[in-house]
Short mmCIF file of C-alpha atoms and ligand atoms in Angstrom, two decimals:
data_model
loop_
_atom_site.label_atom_id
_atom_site.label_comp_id
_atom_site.label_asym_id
_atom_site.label_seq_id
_atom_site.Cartn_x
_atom_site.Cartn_y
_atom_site.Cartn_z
CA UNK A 1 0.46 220.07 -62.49
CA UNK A 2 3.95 220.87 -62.86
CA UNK A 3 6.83 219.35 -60.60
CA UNK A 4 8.59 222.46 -59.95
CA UNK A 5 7.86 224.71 -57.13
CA UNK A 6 8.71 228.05 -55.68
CA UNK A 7 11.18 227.87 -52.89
CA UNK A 8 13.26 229.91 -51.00
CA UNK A 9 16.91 228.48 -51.64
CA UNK A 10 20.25 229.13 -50.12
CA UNK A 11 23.87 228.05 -52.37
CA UNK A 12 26.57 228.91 -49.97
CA UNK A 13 26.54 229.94 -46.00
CA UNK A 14 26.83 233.46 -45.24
CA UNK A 15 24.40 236.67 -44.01
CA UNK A 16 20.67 236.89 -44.98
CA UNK A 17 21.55 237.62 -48.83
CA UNK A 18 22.13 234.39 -48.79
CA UNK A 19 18.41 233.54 -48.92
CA UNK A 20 16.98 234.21 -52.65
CA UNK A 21 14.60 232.36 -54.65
CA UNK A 22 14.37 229.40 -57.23
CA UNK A 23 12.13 226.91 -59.37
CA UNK A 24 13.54 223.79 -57.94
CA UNK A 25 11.83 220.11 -58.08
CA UNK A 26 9.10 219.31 -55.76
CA UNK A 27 9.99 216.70 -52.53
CA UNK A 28 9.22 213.28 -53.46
CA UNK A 29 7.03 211.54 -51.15
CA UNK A 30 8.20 208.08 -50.20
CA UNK A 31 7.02 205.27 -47.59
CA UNK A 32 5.08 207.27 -44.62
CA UNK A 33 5.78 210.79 -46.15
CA UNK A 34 2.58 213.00 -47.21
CA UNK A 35 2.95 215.68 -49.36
CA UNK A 36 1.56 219.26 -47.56
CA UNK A 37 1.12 222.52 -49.55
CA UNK A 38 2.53 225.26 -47.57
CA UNK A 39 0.54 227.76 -46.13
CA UNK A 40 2.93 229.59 -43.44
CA UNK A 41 5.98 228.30 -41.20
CA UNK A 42 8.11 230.55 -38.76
CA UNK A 43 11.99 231.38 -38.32
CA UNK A 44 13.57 229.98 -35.44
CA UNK A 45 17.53 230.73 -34.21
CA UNK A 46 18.41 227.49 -35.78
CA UNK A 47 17.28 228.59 -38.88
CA UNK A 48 19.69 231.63 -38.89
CA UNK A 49 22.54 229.75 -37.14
CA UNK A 50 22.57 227.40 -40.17
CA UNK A 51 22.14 229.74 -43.13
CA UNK A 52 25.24 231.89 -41.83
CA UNK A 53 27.17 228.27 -41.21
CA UNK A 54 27.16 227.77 -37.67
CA UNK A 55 23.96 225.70 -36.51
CA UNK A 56 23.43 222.14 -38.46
CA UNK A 57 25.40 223.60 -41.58
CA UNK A 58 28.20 221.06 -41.32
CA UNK A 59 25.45 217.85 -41.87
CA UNK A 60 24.53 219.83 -45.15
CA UNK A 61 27.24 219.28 -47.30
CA UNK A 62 24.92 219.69 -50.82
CA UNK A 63 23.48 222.99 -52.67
CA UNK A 64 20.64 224.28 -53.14
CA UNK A 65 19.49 223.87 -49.25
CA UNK A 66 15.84 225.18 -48.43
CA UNK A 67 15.73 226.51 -45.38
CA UNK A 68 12.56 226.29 -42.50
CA UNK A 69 12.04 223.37 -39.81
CA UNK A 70 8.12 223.84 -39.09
CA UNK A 71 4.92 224.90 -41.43
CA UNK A 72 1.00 224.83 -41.24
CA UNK A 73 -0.56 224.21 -44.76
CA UNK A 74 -3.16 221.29 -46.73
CA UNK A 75 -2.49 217.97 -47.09
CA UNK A 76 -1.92 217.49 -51.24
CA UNK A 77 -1.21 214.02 -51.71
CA UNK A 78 -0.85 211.05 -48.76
CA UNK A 79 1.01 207.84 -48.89
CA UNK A 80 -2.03 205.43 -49.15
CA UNK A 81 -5.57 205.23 -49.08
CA UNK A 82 -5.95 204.92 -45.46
CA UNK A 83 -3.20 207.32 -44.35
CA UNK A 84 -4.27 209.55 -41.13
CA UNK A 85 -4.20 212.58 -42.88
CA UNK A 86 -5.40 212.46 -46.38
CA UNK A 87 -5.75 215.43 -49.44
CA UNK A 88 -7.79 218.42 -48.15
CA UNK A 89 -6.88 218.16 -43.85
CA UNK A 90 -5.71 221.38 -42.55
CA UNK A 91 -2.18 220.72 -40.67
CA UNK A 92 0.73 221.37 -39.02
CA UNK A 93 4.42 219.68 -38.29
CA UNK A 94 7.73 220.07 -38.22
CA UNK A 95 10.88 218.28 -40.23
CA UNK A 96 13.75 216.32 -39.19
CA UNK A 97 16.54 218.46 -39.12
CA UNK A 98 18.84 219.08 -40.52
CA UNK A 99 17.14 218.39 -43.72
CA UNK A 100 17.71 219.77 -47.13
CA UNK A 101 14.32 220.45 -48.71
CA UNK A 102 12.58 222.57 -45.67
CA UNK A 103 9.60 224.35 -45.32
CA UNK A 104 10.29 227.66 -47.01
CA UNK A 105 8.81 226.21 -50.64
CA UNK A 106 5.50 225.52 -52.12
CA UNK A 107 5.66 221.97 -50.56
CA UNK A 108 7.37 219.93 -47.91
CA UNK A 109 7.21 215.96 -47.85
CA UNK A 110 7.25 215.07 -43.95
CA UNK A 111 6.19 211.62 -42.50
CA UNK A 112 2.69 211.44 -41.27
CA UNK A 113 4.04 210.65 -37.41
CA UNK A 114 5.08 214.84 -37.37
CA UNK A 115 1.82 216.18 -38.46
CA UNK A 116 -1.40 217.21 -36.22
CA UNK A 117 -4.63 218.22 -37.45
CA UNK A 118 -3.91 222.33 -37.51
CA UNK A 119 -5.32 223.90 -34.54
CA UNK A 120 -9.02 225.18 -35.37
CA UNK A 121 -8.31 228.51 -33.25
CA UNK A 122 -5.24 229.76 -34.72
CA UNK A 123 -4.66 231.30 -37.88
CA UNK A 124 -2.31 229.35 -40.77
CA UNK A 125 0.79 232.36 -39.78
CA UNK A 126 0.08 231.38 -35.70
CA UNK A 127 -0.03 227.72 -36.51
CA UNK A 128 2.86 227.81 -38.87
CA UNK A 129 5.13 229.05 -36.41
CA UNK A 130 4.53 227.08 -33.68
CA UNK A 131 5.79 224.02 -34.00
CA UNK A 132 9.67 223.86 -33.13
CA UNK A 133 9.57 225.92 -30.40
CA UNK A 134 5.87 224.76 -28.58
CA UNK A 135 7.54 221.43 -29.54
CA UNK A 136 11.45 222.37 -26.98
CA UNK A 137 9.33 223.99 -24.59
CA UNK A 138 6.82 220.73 -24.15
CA UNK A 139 10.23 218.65 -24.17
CA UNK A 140 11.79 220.94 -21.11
CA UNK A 141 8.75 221.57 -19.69
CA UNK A 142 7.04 218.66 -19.40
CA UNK A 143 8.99 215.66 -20.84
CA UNK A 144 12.35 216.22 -19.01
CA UNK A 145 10.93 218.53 -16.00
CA UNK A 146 7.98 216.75 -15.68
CA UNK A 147 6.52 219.98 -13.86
CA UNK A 148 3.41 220.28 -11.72
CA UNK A 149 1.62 221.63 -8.81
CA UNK A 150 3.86 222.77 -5.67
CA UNK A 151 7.53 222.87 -8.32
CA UNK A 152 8.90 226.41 -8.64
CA UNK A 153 10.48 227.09 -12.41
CA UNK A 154 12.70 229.75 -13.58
CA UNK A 155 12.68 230.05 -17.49
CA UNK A 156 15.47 232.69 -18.70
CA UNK A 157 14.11 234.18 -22.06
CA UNK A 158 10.75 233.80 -21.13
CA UNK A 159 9.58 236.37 -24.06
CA UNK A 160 11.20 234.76 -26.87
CA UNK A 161 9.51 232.11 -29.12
CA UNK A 162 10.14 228.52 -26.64
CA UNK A 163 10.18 230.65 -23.51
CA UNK A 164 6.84 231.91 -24.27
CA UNK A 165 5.25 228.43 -24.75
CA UNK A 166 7.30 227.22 -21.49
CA UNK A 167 5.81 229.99 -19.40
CA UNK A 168 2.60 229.05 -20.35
CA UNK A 169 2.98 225.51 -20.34
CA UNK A 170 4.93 225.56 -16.77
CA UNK A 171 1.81 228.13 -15.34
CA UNK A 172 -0.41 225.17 -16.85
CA UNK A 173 0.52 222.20 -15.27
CA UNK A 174 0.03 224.14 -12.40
CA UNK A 175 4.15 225.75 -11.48
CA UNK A 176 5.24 228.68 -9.53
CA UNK A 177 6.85 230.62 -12.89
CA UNK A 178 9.33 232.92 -12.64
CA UNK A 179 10.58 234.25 -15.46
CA UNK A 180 13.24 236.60 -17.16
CA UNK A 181 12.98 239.43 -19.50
CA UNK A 182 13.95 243.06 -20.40
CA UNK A 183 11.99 245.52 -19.07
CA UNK A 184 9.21 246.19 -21.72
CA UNK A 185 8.11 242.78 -21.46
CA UNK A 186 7.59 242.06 -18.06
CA UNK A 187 3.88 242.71 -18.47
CA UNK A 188 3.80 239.81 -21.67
CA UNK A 189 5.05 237.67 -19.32
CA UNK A 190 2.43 238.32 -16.71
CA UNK A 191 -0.49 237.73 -18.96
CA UNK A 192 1.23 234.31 -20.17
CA UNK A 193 1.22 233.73 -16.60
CA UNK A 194 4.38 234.42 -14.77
CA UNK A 195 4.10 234.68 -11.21
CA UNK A 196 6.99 236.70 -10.80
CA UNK A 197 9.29 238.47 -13.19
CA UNK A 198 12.64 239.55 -13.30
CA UNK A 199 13.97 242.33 -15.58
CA UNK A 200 17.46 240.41 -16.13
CA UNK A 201 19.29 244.20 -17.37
CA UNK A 202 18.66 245.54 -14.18
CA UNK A 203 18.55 243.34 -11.69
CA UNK A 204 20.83 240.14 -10.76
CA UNK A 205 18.33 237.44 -10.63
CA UNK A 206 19.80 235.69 -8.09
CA UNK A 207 19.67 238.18 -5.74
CA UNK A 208 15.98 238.59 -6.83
CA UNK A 209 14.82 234.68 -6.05
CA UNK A 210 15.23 233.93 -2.36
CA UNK A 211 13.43 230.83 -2.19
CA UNK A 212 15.28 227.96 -3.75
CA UNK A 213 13.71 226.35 -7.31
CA UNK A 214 13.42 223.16 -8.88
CA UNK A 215 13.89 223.74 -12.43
CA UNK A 216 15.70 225.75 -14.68
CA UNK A 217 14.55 225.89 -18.21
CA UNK A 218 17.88 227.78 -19.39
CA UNK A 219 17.34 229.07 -22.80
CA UNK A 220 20.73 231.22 -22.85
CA UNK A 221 23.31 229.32 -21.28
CA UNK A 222 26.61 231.06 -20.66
CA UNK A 223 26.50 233.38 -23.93
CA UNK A 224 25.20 235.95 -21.90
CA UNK A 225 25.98 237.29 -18.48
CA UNK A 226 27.06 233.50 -16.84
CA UNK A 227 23.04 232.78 -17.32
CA UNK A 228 23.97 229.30 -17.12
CA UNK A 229 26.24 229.45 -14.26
CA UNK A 230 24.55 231.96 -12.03
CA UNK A 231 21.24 230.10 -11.73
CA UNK A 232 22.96 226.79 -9.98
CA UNK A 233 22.42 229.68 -7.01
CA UNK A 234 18.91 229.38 -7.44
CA UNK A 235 18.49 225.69 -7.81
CA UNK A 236 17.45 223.44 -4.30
CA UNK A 237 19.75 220.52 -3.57
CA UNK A 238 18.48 217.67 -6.21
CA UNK A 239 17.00 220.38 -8.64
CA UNK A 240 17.15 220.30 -12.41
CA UNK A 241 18.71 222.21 -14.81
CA UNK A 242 18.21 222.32 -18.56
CA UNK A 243 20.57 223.86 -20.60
CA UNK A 244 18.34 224.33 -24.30
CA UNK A 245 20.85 226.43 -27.01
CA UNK A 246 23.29 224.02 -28.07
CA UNK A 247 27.13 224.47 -27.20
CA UNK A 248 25.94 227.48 -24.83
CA UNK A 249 28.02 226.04 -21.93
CA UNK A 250 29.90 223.37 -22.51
CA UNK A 251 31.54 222.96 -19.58
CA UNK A 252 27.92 222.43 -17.62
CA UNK A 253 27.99 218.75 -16.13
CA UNK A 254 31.96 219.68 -14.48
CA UNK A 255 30.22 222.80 -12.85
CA UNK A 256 27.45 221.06 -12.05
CA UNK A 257 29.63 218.19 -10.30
CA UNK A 258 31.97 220.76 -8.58
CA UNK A 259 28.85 223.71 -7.40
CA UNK A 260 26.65 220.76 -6.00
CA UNK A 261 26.24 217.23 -7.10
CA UNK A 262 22.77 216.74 -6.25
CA UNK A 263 21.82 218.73 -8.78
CA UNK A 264 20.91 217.62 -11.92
CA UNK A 265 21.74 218.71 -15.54
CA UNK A 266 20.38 218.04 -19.26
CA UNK A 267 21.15 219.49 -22.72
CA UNK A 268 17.91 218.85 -24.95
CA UNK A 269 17.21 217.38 -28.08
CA UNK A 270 13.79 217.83 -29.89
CA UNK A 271 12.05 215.92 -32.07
CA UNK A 272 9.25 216.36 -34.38
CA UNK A 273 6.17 214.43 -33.06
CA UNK A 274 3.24 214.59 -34.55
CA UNK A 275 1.21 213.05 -30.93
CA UNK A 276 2.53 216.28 -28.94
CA UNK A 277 1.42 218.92 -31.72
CA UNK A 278 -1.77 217.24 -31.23
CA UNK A 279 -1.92 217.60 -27.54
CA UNK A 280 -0.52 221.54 -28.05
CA UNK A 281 -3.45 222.05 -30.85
CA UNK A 282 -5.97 220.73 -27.97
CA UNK A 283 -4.25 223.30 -25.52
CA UNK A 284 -4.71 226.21 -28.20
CA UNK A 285 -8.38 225.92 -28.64
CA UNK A 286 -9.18 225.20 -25.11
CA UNK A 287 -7.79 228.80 -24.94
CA UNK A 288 -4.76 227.48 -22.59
CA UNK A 289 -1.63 228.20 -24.97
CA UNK A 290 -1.61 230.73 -27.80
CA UNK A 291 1.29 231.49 -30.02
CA UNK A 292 2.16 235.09 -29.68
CA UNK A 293 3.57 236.70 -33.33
CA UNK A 294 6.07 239.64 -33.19
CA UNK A 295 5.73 240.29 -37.07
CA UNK A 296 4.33 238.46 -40.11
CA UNK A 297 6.18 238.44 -43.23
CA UNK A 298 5.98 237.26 -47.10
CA UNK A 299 8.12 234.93 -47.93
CA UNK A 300 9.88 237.09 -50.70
CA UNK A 301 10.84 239.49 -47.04
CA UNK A 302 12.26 236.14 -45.63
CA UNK A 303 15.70 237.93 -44.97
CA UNK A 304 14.06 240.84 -43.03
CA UNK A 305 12.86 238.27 -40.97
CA UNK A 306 16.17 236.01 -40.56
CA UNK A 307 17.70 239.74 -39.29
CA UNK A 308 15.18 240.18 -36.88
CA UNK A 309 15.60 236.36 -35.21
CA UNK A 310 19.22 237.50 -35.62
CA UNK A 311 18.96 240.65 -33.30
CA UNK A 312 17.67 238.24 -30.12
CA UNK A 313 15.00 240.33 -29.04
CA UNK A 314 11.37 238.98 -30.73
CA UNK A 315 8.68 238.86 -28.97
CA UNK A 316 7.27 235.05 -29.24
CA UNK A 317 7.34 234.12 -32.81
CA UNK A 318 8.26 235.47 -36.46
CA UNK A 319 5.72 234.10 -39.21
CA UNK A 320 6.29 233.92 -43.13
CA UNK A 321 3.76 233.62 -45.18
CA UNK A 322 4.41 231.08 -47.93
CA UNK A 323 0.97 230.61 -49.94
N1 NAP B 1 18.44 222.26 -28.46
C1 NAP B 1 17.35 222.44 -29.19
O1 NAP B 1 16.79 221.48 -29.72
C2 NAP B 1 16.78 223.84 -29.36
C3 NAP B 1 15.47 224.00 -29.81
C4 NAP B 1 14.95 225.29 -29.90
C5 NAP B 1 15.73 226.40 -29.58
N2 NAP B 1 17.02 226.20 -29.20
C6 NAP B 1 17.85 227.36 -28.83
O2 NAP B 1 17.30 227.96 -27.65
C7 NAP B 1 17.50 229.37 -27.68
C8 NAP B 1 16.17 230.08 -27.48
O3 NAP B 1 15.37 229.86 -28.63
P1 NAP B 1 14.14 230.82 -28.95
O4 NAP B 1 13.52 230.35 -30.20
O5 NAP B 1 13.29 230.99 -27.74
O6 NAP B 1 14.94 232.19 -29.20
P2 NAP B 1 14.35 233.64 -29.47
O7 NAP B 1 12.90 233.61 -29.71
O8 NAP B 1 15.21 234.28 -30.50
O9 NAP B 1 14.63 234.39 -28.07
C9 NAP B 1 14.42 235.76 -28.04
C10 NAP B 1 14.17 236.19 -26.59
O10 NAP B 1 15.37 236.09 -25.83
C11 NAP B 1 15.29 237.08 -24.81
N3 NAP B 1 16.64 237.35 -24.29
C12 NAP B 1 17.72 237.73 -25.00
N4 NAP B 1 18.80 237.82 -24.17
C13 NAP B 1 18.35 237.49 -22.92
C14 NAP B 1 18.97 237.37 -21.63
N5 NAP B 1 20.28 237.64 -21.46
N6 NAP B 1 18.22 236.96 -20.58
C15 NAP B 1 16.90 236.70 -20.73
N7 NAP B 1 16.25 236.82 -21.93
C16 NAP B 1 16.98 237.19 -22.99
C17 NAP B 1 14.67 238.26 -25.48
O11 NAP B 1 13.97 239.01 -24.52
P3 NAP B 1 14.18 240.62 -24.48
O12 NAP B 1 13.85 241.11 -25.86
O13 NAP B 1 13.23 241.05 -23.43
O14 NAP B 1 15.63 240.84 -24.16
C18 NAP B 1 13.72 237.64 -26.52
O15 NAP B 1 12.38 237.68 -26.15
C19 NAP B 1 18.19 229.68 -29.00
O16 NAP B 1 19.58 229.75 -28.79
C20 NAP B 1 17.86 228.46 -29.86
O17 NAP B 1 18.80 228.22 -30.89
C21 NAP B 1 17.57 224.95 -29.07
#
């Protein structure tokens, strides 16, 4: 077996060119790290953010960088004999980022407490691309919210690859969901199990919700439209809000203080546990979560797919094909 391996690699920051293709050294695999063959992972924003130097770029200060946070593929070699996951388990994780050896290669070397047994129902593109963003949406959703029964929750982006696992998450620990979208996919948002939807291009969606709610799971922040801003409206007195895309609105914990003090406000930080993928695989085959793909692609049509995540309009999640 030879230690090179295919591998998408990027040499300098800069617009989806960027991304071409490389024999570079396999990972090592040290201390807890097991060695997985790749099967599949997905794009996520953070992945494009970085490669065009915005994102993590300026903790990656070496060249070639492989780009891809999350993957689904076969355990090739574990650390010891006894190792949970050992040569021949089907599985999926996701990396620390930043990171400079991701999952866009033949192989990824990722400690054994960020894997999960792949889930049996989903195929190796679905399960690839599910990690990072099932992974913010159980961290809003449940870890930080802590939602259930009786709660009302408004998740902005609710079509797009966390808001579609929060929606479904939120409707499964039993929340009133409400959540935003363009027009054309209102009705995805219904069969994740929105309660009520809100077509954010046409209507204000504050003058939409007249009942006060208890959470905001705020995937867009004040980029667009005052998102961020406008939905301290809808929160009760002593609500939450969670503010997800990093350096989206800065300024949130002043407003906050100055609009109503009683409410509360979190940024949020994921990280790659292998004991919540677990749970999530459990949800998948019970047929209570399922990991919606806009488009598949090879790996060698990575850059297609970093455009698409670009635009800010897919549907759930974008899967590459690595194997
Ligand atoms: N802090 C963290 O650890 C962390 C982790 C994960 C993600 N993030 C960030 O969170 C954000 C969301 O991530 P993602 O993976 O869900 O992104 P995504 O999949 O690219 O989101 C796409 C979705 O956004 C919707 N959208 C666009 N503009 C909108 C608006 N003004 N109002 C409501 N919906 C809108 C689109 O719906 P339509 O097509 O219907 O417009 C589309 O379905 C990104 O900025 C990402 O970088 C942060």
């Amino acid at each position: 077996m030879t230690d090179l391996m295919r591998a998408c690699v990027v040499s300098e920051f800069g617009g989806s060119e960027v991304l071409q293709f490389d024999e570079v050294p396999r990972p090592y695999i040290a201390n807890s790290d097991t060695l997985v063959r790749v099967k599949a992972t997905g794009v996520n924003p953070i992945d494009v953010k970085t490669r065009s130097g915005k994102g993590v770029s300026r903790f990656i200060d070496r060249f070639p960088w492989i780009p891809g946070n999350e993957f689904a593929g076969v355990v090739e070699e574990a650390p010891y004999e006894l190792a949970p996951f050992q040569p021949g388990d089907e599985v999926f994780g996701m990396l620390l980022t930043p990171h400079y050896q991701g999952s866009c290669a033949e192989f990824v070397s990722v400690p054994f407490m960020s894997l999960a047994k792949k889930p049996k129902s989903m195929s190796w593109a679905e399960a690839g691309a599910t990690p990072l963003a099932s992974l913010t949406a159980w961290a809003g959703v449940v870890d930080a919210a802590r939602v259930h029964t009786g709660q009302r929750m408004l998740v902005h982006a609710g079509a797009g690859g966390v808001g579609h696992f929060a929606v479904q998450l939120a409707h499964f620990y039993g929340a009133h969901v409400i959540a935003t979208a363009s027009e054309s996919n209102l009705d995805f948002l219904r069969e994740l199990g929105a309660d009520e939807v809100i077509d954010y291009r046409n209507q204000r969606f504050e003058d939409v919700i007249t009942e006060p709610v208890d959470v905001v799971l705020d995937l867009i922040g004040n980029v667009a439209d005052n998102t961020g801003s406008r939905s301290l409206k809808v929160l009760r007195d002593g609500g939450l809000i969670i503010n997800v895309p990093t350096g989206s609105w800065p300024e949130m914990q002043e407003e906050v203080a100055a609009t109503n003090p009683s409410i509360r406000a979190s940024t949020l930080k994921l990280s790659p546990e292998g004991r919540i993928l677990t749970t999530i695989a459990q949800l998948a085959d019970q047929g209570d979560l399922r990991t919606h793909l806009d488009a598949t692609f090879p790996l060698q049509q990575i850059a297609e797919a970093h455009d698409l995540v670009a635009d800010g309009h897919v549907r759930g999640k974008i899967a590459i094909e690595v194997a």
